Amino acid sequence: MRTRDWPIRSKLTALVVAPVTALLALWIFATTLTFGPALNLLSARTLLYDLGRPGEVVVTELQRERRLSVVQLAGTTELPALAEQRERTNRAVAELRRRVDGEALRDAADDLLETRVDQLLTALAALPAGRDFIDDRKVDRAGALGLYSGMVSAAFQAFAGMATLTDPDINRQALALTALGRSRELLGQSDAMLAGALTAGRFAEGEHSQLVQAIGNQRWLIENAVADLPETGRAAYQRLTEGEAFTRLRTMQDTLIEANRSGRPPVDAAAWQASHDAVQQQLRDFELAEADGLTDRSVPMAVRILARLAAAGVLGLVAVVVSVLVALRVGRTLVRRLSGVRTAALELAEHRLPDVVTRLRRGEVVDVAREAPPLDHGHDEIGEVGRAFTEVQRTAVQAAVDEVTLRRGLNEVFLNIARRSQSLVHRQLHLLDRMERRAEDPDELAELFQVDHLATRLRRHAEDLVILAGSAPGRGWRNPVAMVDLIRGAISEVEAYDRVDITAVQPAGVLGRAVGDVIHLLAELVENATAFSPPDTRVTVTGEPAGDGYALEITDQGLGMSAAALQTANTRLASSPEFDPAQSARLGLFVVARLAARHGVQVRLRPSGEGGVTAVVLVPTDLVTTEPPAGPDPATLGAASADPSRRLARTARRGAAPRPRTRPSTARPAAAAPPAGAPTSDTSPANGLGDEGSASSDATADDLDGLPRRQRRHTPTAQPRSTVTDTPTPRSPEEVRRVMAALQAGTTRGRATAITPAAPAAPAASTVPPGPATPPEPPTATERDA
């Protein structure tokens, strides 16, 4: 039996129940031992009146019937008195049977007495058959004497079984009375033998010896029985023996002992009969009186025993009850105190410590002494455990405070580094923008665009630190942005942008307050898709309205993820957990979860049909709006007859056609637009990072969709590409404008009808009419703050 894992209440209960049960069992045992003798003494009266008195009557009637039967067998005629005596004997036997069959006697008698009573009834059942033998003279006097003597002996065996009282004095006196009865039986046997001899005229063979033996046994039993009687009984018996009848009977017994063994008994029959009947009746009365006195003495004794038993039982029961109450009180106290320590431990582990950590993360000030109050559980061992646990509580709360303080400090460090990096990246992007505006060589301009793209990605990673530190990035838009432009902006922040295809994207827009975060979220998912798929596969992006928002799907063709990994990732995306530095390999998922939780965007990963993973982004309805209008066609830019309602269709958006920046007539010459999907600079509309906060006076059609486009430009004075080449033949501004407009319109139409966008390539630079240089666009307000 393993008791180690038992609850403390069960252990204390077992500790209490065992001794209390033993004490209760001992009390019951002692009570039973005392109660049994008392009941035995009380049952003496029942035994006397239900067995003793009826049995004594049966013995007396059997003795009389025996004498008459022996006299009849000694003579030659039947005695009428024998028939009458048999009737009296039958009535006595019937009464005895009725008494011994009662419930009272059976309840008071033990097993030994019941056995002897059954033997007595069995012997009495043979009485009718014995009578028949006597009537038919099939037995002699000795046989008849033995028949009746056996029944009387069975009765005295039953009487001796009654003497099983627990009190030794009373039990000894009961045995003495039984011995007196036996001596009286021997006197009766002597009377029967002498009556037969007197009727026959002489002793039969061996009959004198039996008579002498009976007389001797009778005298010996009387002497021993009287010695065990109480003082009053001995005195009464002494007075009885001094009477005239006893004296004459003893004298005649002495004469019979000395008589001739075969001659006629030397006593007068009438004198013997008178003396015998008198002595027999006196002895019977003496026995009955002593039996009544014995019974009367046993009842008060039984009452005293019961009184002592009651007192001992009550005291024992009180002791048991007190023991139980003390054990319960001590046990409850121990259980309550131990339960208090347990409850305090669970309260700290499950509620208080997590609540302290949560409040610390919210920036609240936590009082360690108030959150870990001392536990008062006394001054014993349990109290020492409580005080030790109080110290553990304080240490744990203090450790939580220190940990959150350390986390907060690390977040501040991350945020400070990220803000500094952002400031440098913004300055770098503006510097690149100015260099791009001054660049003339198309190859050099393409390289500047690549550096611009790397700087854009660097800015996104810096924003990751800001997001993980718990702050919001500085980018923002006032006006809604088209969904396709938002997707293009996200793609432009990915290294392998040339592997991403924008397929079916239904028209929609996103409110300006969520544009920057949604771009960042999509960029992280697209970068994961390109990083965890083979380089020769494509990543597709689709978008369509859903029942409760706008759904974007980013699908790769990689190796996919296991079911357990998908479940873990989806759990992390849905719950936005605290950043764990040990999970730095899944840094993008932390960022996506933070951004999604900020705007209520739902992100879920599931297996794709091509073996990879599909990231489903559900933008909520409160962030989705209608698609904003696109800018004018560059082929009609500046024409008086241009249709003002002409806009780039959704197919043009899917082809990532550039949206021109409308400048005044004094604008710098513009370079050819970059190919679809190519990386753009910080202020480029392709990456969704336009200067929303500048609100400059030159905002034109480039701001119609919220994401302005940059065009490659070079300085009005073209520098020679090589010192050994001749200066190119100049063209008129009108000719250059017509050529570039036609080239750009054709490129737009071709991309709109293409299934897969073309790989990025830097077109050759072209010239535009000279004019005054346009100054660099000023940084946004948020960039200045960063």
Short mmCIF file of C-alpha atoms in Angstrom, two decimals, residues 40-41 43 47 108-110 112-113 116 159-167 171 174-175:
data_model
loop_
_atom_site.label_atom_id
_atom_site.label_comp_id
_atom_site.label_asym_id
_atom_site.label_seq_id
_atom_site.Cartn_x
_atom_site.Cartn_y
_atom_site.Cartn_z
CA ASN A 40 -24.79 -14.84 33.59
CA LEU A 41 -25.67 -13.91 37.15
CA SER A 43 -29.71 -15.61 34.12
CA LEU A 47 -32.22 -21.30 35.02
CA ALA A 108 -29.77 -18.06 29.13
CA ALA A 109 -28.24 -21.54 28.66
CA ASP A 110 -24.81 -22.06 27.19
CA LEU A 112 -22.92 -27.31 27.59
CA LEU A 113 -26.21 -26.84 29.39
CA ARG A 116 -27.16 -31.86 28.88
CA PHE A 159 -28.25 -29.35 37.22
CA ALA A 160 -24.43 -29.37 37.34
CA GLY A 161 -24.38 -27.61 33.95
CA MET A 162 -26.27 -24.74 35.51
CA ALA A 163 -23.38 -24.09 37.89
CA THR A 164 -21.28 -22.11 35.40
CA LEU A 165 -21.54 -18.75 37.11
CA THR A 166 -18.60 -16.36 36.89
CA ASP A 167 -18.64 -15.53 40.57
CA ASN A 171 -20.65 -21.12 41.64
CA ALA A 174 -24.38 -24.00 43.41
CA LEU A 175 -22.17 -27.09 43.06
#
